[in-house]
Short mmCIF file of C-alpha atoms in Angstrom, two decimals:
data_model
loop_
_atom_site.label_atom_id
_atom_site.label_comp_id
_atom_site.label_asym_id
_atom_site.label_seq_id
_atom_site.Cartn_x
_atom_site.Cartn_y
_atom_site.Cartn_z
CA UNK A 1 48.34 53.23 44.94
CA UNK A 2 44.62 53.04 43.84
CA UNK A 3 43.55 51.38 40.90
CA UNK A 4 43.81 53.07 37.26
CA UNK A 5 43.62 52.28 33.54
CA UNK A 6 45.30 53.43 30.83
CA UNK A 7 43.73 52.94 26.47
CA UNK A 8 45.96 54.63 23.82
CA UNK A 9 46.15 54.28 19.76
CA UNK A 10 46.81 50.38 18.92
CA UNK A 11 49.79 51.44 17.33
CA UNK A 12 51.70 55.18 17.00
CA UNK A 13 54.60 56.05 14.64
CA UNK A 14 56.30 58.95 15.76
CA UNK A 15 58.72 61.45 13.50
CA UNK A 16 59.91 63.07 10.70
CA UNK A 17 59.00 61.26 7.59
CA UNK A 18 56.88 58.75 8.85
CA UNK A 19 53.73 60.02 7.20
CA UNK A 20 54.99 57.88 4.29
CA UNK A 21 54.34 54.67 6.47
CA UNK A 22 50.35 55.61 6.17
CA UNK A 23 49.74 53.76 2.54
CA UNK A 24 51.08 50.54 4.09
CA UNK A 25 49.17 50.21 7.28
CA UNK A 26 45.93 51.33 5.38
CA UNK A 27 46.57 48.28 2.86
CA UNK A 28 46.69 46.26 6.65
CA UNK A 29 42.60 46.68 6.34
CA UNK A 30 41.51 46.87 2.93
CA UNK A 31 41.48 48.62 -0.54
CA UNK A 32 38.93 51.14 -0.62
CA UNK A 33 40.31 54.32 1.93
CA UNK A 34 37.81 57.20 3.04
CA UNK A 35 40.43 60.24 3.78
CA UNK A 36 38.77 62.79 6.03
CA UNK A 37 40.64 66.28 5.64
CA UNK A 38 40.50 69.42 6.81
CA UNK A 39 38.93 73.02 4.90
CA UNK A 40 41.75 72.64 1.97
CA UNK A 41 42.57 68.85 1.01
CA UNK A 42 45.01 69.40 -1.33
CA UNK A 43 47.11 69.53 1.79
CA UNK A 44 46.97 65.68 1.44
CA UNK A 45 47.61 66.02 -2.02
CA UNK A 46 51.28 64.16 -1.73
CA UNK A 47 49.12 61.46 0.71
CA UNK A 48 46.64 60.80 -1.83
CA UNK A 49 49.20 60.03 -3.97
CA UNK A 50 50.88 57.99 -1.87
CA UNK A 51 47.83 55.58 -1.32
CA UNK A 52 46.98 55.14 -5.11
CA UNK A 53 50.47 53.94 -5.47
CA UNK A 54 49.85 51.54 -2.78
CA UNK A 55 46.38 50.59 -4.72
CA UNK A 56 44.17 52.29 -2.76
CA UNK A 57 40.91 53.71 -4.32
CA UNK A 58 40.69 56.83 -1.92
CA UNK A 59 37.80 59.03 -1.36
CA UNK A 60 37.62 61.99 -0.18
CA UNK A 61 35.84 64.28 2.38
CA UNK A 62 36.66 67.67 3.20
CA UNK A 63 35.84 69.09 6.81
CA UNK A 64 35.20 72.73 6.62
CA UNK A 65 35.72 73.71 10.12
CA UNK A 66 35.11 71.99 13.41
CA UNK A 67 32.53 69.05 12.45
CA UNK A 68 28.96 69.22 12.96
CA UNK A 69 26.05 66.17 13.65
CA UNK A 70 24.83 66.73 10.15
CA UNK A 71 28.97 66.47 8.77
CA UNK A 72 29.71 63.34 10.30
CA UNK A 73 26.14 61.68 9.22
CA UNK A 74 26.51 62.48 5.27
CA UNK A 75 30.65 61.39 6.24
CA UNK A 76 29.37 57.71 6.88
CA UNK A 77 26.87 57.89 4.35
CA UNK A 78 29.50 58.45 1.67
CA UNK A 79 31.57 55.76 3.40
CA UNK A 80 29.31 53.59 3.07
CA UNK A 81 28.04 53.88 -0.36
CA UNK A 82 31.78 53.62 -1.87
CA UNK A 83 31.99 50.34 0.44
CA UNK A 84 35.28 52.07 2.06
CA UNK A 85 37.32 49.65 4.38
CA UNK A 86 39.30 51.92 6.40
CA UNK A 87 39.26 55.47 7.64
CA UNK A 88 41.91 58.34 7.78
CA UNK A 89 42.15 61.38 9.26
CA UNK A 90 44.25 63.84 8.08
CA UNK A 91 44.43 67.48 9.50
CA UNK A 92 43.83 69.35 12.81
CA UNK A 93 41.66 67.94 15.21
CA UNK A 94 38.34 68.59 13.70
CA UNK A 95 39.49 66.35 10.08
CA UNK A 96 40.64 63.43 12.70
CA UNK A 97 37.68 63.83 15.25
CA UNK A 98 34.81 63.56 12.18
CA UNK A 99 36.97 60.68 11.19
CA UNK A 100 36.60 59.06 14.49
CA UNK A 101 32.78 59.56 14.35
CA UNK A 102 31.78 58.73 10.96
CA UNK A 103 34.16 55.01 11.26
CA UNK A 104 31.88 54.73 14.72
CA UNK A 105 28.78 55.25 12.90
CA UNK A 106 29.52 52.81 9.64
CA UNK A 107 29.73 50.17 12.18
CA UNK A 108 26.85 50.32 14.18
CA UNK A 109 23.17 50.95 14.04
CA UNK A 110 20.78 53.49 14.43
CA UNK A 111 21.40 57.45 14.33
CA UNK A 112 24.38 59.99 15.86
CA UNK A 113 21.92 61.11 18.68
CA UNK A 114 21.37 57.34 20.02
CA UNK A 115 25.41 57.75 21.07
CA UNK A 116 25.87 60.76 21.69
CA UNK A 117 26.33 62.44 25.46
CA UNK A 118 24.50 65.54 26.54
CA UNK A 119 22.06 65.71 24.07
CA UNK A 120 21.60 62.43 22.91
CA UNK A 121 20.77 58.93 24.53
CA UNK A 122 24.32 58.26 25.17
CA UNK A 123 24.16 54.42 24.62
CA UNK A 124 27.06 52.55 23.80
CA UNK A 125 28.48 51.50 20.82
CA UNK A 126 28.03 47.96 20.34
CA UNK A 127 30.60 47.71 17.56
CA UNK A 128 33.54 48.54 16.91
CA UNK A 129 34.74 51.45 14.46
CA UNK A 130 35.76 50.82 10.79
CA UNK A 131 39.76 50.38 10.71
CA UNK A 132 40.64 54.06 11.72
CA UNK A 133 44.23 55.79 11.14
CA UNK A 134 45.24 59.62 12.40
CA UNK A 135 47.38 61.88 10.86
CA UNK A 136 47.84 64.61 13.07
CA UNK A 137 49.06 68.09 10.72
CA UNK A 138 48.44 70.35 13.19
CA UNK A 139 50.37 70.14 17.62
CA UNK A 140 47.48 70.50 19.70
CA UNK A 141 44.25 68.70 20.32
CA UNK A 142 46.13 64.91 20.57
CA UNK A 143 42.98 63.59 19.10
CA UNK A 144 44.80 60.77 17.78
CA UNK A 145 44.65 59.06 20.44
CA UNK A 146 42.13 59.80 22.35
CA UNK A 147 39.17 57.72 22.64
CA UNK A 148 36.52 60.19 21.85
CA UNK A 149 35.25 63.14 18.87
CA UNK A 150 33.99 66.82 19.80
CA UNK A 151 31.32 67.51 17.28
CA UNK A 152 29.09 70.49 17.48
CA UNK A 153 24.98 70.69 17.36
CA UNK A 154 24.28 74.15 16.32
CA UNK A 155 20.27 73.54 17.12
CA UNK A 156 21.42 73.05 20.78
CA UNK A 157 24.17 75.86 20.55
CA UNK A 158 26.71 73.31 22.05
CA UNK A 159 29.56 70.65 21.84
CA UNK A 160 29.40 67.43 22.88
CA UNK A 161 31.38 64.17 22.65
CA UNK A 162 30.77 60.54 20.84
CA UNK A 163 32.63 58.83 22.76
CA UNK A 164 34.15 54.85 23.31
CA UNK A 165 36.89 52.99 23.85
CA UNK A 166 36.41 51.30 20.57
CA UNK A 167 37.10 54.44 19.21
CA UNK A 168 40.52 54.69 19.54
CA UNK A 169 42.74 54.60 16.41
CA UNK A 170 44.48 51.95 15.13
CA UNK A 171 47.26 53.61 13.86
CA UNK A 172 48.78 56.76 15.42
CA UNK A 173 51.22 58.32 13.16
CA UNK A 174 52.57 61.65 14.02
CA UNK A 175 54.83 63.06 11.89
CA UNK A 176 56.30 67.00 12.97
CA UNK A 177 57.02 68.09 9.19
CA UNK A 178 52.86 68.28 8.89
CA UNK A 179 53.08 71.17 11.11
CA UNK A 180 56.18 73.18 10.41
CA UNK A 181 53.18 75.12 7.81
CA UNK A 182 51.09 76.59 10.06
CA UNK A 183 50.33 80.03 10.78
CA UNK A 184 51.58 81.65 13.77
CA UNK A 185 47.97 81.74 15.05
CA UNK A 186 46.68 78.23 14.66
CA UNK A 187 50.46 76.97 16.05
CA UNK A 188 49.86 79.91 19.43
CA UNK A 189 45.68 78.46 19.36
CA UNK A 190 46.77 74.53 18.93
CA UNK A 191 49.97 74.51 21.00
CA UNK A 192 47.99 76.30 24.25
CA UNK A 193 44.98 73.22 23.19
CA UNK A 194 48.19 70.78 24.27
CA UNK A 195 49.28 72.81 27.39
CA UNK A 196 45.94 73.28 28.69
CA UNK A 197 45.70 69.59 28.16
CA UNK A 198 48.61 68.79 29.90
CA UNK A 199 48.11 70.93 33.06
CA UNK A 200 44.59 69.87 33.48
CA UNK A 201 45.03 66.05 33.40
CA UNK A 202 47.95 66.40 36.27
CA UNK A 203 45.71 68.50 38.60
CA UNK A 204 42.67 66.27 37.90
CA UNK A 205 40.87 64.33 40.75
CA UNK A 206 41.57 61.26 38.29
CA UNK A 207 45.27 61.48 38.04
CA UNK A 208 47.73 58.60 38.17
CA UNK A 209 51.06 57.54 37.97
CA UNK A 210 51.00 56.91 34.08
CA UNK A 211 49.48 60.62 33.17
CA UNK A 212 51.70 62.18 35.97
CA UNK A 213 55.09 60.70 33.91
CA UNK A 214 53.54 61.99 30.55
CA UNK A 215 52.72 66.04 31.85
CA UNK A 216 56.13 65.75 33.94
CA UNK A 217 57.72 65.66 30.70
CA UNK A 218 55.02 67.69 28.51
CA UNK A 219 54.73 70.51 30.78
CA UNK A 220 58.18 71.99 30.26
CA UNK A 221 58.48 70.95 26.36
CA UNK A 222 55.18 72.86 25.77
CA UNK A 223 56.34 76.10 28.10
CA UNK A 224 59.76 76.35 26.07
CA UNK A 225 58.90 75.12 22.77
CA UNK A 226 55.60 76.88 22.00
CA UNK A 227 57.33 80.35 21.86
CA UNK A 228 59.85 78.61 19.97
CA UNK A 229 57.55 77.85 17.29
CA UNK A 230 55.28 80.56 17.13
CA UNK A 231 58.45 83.03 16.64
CA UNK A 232 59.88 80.81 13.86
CA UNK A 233 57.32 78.36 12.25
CA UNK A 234 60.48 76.47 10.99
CA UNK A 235 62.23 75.46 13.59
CA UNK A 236 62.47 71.80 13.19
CA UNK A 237 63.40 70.86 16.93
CA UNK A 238 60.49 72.73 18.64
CA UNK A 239 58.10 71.90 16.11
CA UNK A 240 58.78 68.08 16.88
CA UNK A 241 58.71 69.15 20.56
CA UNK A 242 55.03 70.32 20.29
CA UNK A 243 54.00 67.20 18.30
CA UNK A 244 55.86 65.01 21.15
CA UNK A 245 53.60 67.21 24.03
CA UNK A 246 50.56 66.95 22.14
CA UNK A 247 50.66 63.70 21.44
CA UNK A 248 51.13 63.41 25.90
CA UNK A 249 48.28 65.56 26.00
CA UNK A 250 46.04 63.24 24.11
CA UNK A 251 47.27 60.68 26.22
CA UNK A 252 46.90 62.26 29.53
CA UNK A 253 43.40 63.39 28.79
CA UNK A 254 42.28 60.25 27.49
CA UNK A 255 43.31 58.46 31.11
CA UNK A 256 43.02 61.41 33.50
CA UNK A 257 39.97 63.69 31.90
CA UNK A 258 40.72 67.17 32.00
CA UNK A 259 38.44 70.00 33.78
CA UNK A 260 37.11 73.63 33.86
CA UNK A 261 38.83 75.14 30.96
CA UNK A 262 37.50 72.88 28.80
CA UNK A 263 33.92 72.39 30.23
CA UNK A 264 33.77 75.82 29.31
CA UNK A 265 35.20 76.01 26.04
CA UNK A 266 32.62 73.00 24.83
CA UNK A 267 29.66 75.41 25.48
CA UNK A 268 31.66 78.81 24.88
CA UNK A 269 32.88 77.10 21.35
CA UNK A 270 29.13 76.11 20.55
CA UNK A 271 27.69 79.36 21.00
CA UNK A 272 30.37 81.68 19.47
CA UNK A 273 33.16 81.15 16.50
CA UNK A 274 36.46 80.36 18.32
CA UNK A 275 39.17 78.26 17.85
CA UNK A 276 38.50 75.96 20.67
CA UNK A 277 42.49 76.47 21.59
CA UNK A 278 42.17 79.94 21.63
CA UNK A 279 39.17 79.16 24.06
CA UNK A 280 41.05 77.08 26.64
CA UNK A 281 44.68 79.50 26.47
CA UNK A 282 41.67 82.79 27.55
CA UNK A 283 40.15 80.92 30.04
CA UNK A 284 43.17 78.93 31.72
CA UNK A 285 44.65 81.59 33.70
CA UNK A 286 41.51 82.18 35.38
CA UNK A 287 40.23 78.74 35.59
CA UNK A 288 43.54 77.78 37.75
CA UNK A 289 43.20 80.83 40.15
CA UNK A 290 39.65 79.60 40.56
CA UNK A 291 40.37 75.85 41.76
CA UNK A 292 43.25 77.31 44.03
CA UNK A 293 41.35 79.36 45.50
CA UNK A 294 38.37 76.90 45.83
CA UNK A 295 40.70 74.73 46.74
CA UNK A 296 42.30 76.40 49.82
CA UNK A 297 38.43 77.37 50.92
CA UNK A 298 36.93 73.59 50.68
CA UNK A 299 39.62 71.59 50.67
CA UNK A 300 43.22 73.00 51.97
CA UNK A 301 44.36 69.29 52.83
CA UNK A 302 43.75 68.99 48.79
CA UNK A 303 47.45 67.17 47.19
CA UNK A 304 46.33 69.24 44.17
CA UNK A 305 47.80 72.35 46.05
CA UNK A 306 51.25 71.01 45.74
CA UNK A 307 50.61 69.70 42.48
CA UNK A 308 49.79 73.32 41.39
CA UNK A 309 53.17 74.58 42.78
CA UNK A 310 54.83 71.26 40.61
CA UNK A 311 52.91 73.24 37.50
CA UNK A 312 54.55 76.50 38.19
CA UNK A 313 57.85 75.03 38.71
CA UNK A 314 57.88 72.91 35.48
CA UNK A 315 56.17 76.55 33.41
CA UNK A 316 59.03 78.62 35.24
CA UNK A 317 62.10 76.35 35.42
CA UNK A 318 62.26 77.79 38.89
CA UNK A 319 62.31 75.26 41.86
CA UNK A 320 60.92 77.36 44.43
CA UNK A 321 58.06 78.75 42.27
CA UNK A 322 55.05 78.33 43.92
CA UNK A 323 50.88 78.00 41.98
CA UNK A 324 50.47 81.69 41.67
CA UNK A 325 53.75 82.02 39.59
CA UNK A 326 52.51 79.36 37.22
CA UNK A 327 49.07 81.34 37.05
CA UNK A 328 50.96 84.23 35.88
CA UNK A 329 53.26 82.30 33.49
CA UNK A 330 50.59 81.12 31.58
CA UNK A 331 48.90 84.46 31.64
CA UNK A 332 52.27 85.75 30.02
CA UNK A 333 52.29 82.88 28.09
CA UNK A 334 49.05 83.92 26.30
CA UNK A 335 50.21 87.20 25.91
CA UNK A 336 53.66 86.33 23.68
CA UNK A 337 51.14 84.38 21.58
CA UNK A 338 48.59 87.17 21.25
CA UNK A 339 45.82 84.83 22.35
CA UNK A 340 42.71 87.47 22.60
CA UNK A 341 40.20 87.38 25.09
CA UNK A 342 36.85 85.98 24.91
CA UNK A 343 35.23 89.85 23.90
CA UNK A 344 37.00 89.27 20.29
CA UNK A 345 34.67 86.31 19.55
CA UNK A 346 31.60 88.34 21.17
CA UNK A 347 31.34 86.62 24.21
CA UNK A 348 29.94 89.70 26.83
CA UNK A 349 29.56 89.15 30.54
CA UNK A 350 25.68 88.81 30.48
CA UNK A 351 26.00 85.76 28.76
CA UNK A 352 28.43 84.58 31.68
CA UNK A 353 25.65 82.80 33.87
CA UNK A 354 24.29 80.49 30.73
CA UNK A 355 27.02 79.60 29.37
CA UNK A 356 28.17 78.42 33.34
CA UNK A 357 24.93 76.47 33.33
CA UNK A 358 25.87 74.83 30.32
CA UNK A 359 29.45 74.12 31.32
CA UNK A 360 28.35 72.78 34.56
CA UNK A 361 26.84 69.45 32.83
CA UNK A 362 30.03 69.04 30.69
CA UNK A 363 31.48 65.55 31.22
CA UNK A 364 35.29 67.67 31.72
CA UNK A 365 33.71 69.21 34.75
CA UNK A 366 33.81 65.33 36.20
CA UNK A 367 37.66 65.48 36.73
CA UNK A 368 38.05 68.87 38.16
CA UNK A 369 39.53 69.06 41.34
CA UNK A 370 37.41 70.12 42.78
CA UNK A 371 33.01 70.76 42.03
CA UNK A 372 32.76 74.77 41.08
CA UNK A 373 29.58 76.52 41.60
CA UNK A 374 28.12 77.61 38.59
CA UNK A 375 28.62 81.62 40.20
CA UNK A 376 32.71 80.74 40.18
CA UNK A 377 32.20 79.19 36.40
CA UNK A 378 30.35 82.73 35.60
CA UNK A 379 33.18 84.57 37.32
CA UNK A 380 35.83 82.72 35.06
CA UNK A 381 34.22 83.46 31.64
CA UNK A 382 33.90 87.37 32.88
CA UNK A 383 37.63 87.34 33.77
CA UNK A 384 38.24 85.79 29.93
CA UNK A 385 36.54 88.13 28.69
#
């Protein structure tokens, strides 16, 4: 068994009700609270209220979609000038991932581009965050507790991470009844976010026996409980489901990396306006054909075959289903959540070979499991489309 590590959130709550725990570890590190939130913060209205009970002078910041360089810089800059303590995120993944990054950049010096990868300098942080606690309201992205925050840079037309151990949170608490009022198309978009993150950690070239026990488990919860949810937004049972395999897909990715699917969807999301779940659930299908079939060309003595056939059985419930079932599964998948392809967000096939370029200095494309050429990355995004 080769060597492996394994980071998560210092500390994660998990289930119904336990959003009322927040006020009490926030008063763990201080007084004075920055609350990151999504497009609409009176969603954190009862939170809010919560805190200021506890004695907690709040602030807060509003996140209008997925969170820019320029968001996350005026973030700490408001942090800082109200001398706040702690941080919390509260929302989908974009409230807790500008969370992450402004408590990073409170604590140490310099500018966003001095940390950031891709684009920036891509030094490390020297020290770590502010106090940071994530509120998950939406079953998908797992940021909270993953060590890292997808911010875009619309001068470079791209997403890139911030990323450190020292940034993950403190406090994980993941509460289901956040999520039970979402729209059928952010719980379809966030819920494929978690399956895509659960399939792509197991087949990675990093994998290990910690990640493999979380997407055993996630795999199937997703595949049964996603059209569970997005049929009837109030089931109680699979919404807690999809929290419980999200929260494994943070996990997983955070050890394990992920691959293709979402080197793509970094550049495809910074060109075009997608919901980076939406993103991953198009490109998926194709992306696992692609590495099978890459696969069986450069490497047929791959393990990652077999693990592919272990995907399809845990998507079918069907012991002898082999990887092209569990291609087709998802593709159904997708379909019963009308995920559209990549044409409804303007993406055309002659921007195919750029946005491969792009993808192919990704830091997912690391724990593929295979390297792609950058013609088989151009020939996933046209089969998206």
């Amino acid at each position: 068994m080769s060597q492996f590590e394994f980071a998560t959130a210092g500390e994660i709550r998990f289930g119904a009700g336990t959003v009322d725990q927040a006020p009490g570890f926030a008063r763990r590190f201080g007084t004075r609270a920055l609350v990151v939130t999504g497009a609409h913060p009176e969603r954190a209205g009862a939170l809010l209220a919560r805190l200021r009970a506890e004695g907690l002078r709040t602030t807060v910041f509003p996140v209008a979609g997925e969170p820019e360089l320029e968001t996350v810089t005026r973030g700490a800059a408001l942090a800082r000038s109200e001398d706040c303590e702690v941080i919390l995120g509260f929302g989908g993944g974009s409230a807790i991932d500008a969370g992450k990054a402004i408590a990073a950049l409170c604590a140490n010096p310099g500018e966003l581009m001095d940390y950031l990868e891709v684009i920036g300098a891509a030094q490390p942080l020297l020290q770590a965050p502010l106090p940071f606690i994530a509120i998950p309201t939406t079953a998908g992205t797992g940021a909270e507790v993953t060590r890292n925050a997808v911010l875009a840079s619309p001068a470079h037309r791209v997403k890139v991470s911030l990323r450190s151990v020292l940034m993950l949170p403190r406090v994980a608490i993941v509460d289901p009844e956040l999520t039970r009022d979402l729209p059928p198309a952010i719980t379809a978009a966030t819920g494929m976010d978690a399956l895509t993150q659960l399939i792509e950690p197991y087949v990675s070239r990093r994998a290990n026996p910690m990640v493999d026990a979380l997407c055993l488990e996630g795999i199937p919860r997703a595949a049964r409980a996603l059209p569970a949810v997005f049929a009837d937004g109030e089931n109680a049972p699979a919404r807690a489901e999809m929290a419980l395999a999200s929260l494994w897909s943070g996990m997983a990715l955070a050890s394990a990396g992920l691959g293709a699917a979402h080197g793509l969807a970094g550049p495809v999301g910074g060109m075009f306006p997608a919901p980076h779940g939406a993103i991953c659930a198009a490109l998926l299908p194709a992306v696992m054909e692609t590495n099978l079939a890459a696969l069986r060309a450069r490497a047929p003595a791959s393990p990652i075959l077999a693990r592919y056939d272990r995907v399809a059985q845990l998507l079918t419930g069907d012991p002898e289903a082999r990887a092209a079932d569990g291609v087709e599964q998802v593709r159904r998948l997708a379909q019963t959540l009308q995920i559209p392809g990549l044409r409804r967000y303007g993406v055309t096939a002659d921007q195919a070979a750029e946005l491969a370029r792009k993808a192919s200095r990704a830091s997912s494309m690391k724990a593929n499991p295979l390297p792609l050429t950058e013609e088989e990355l151009a020939g996933i995004l046209r089969a998206a489309i």
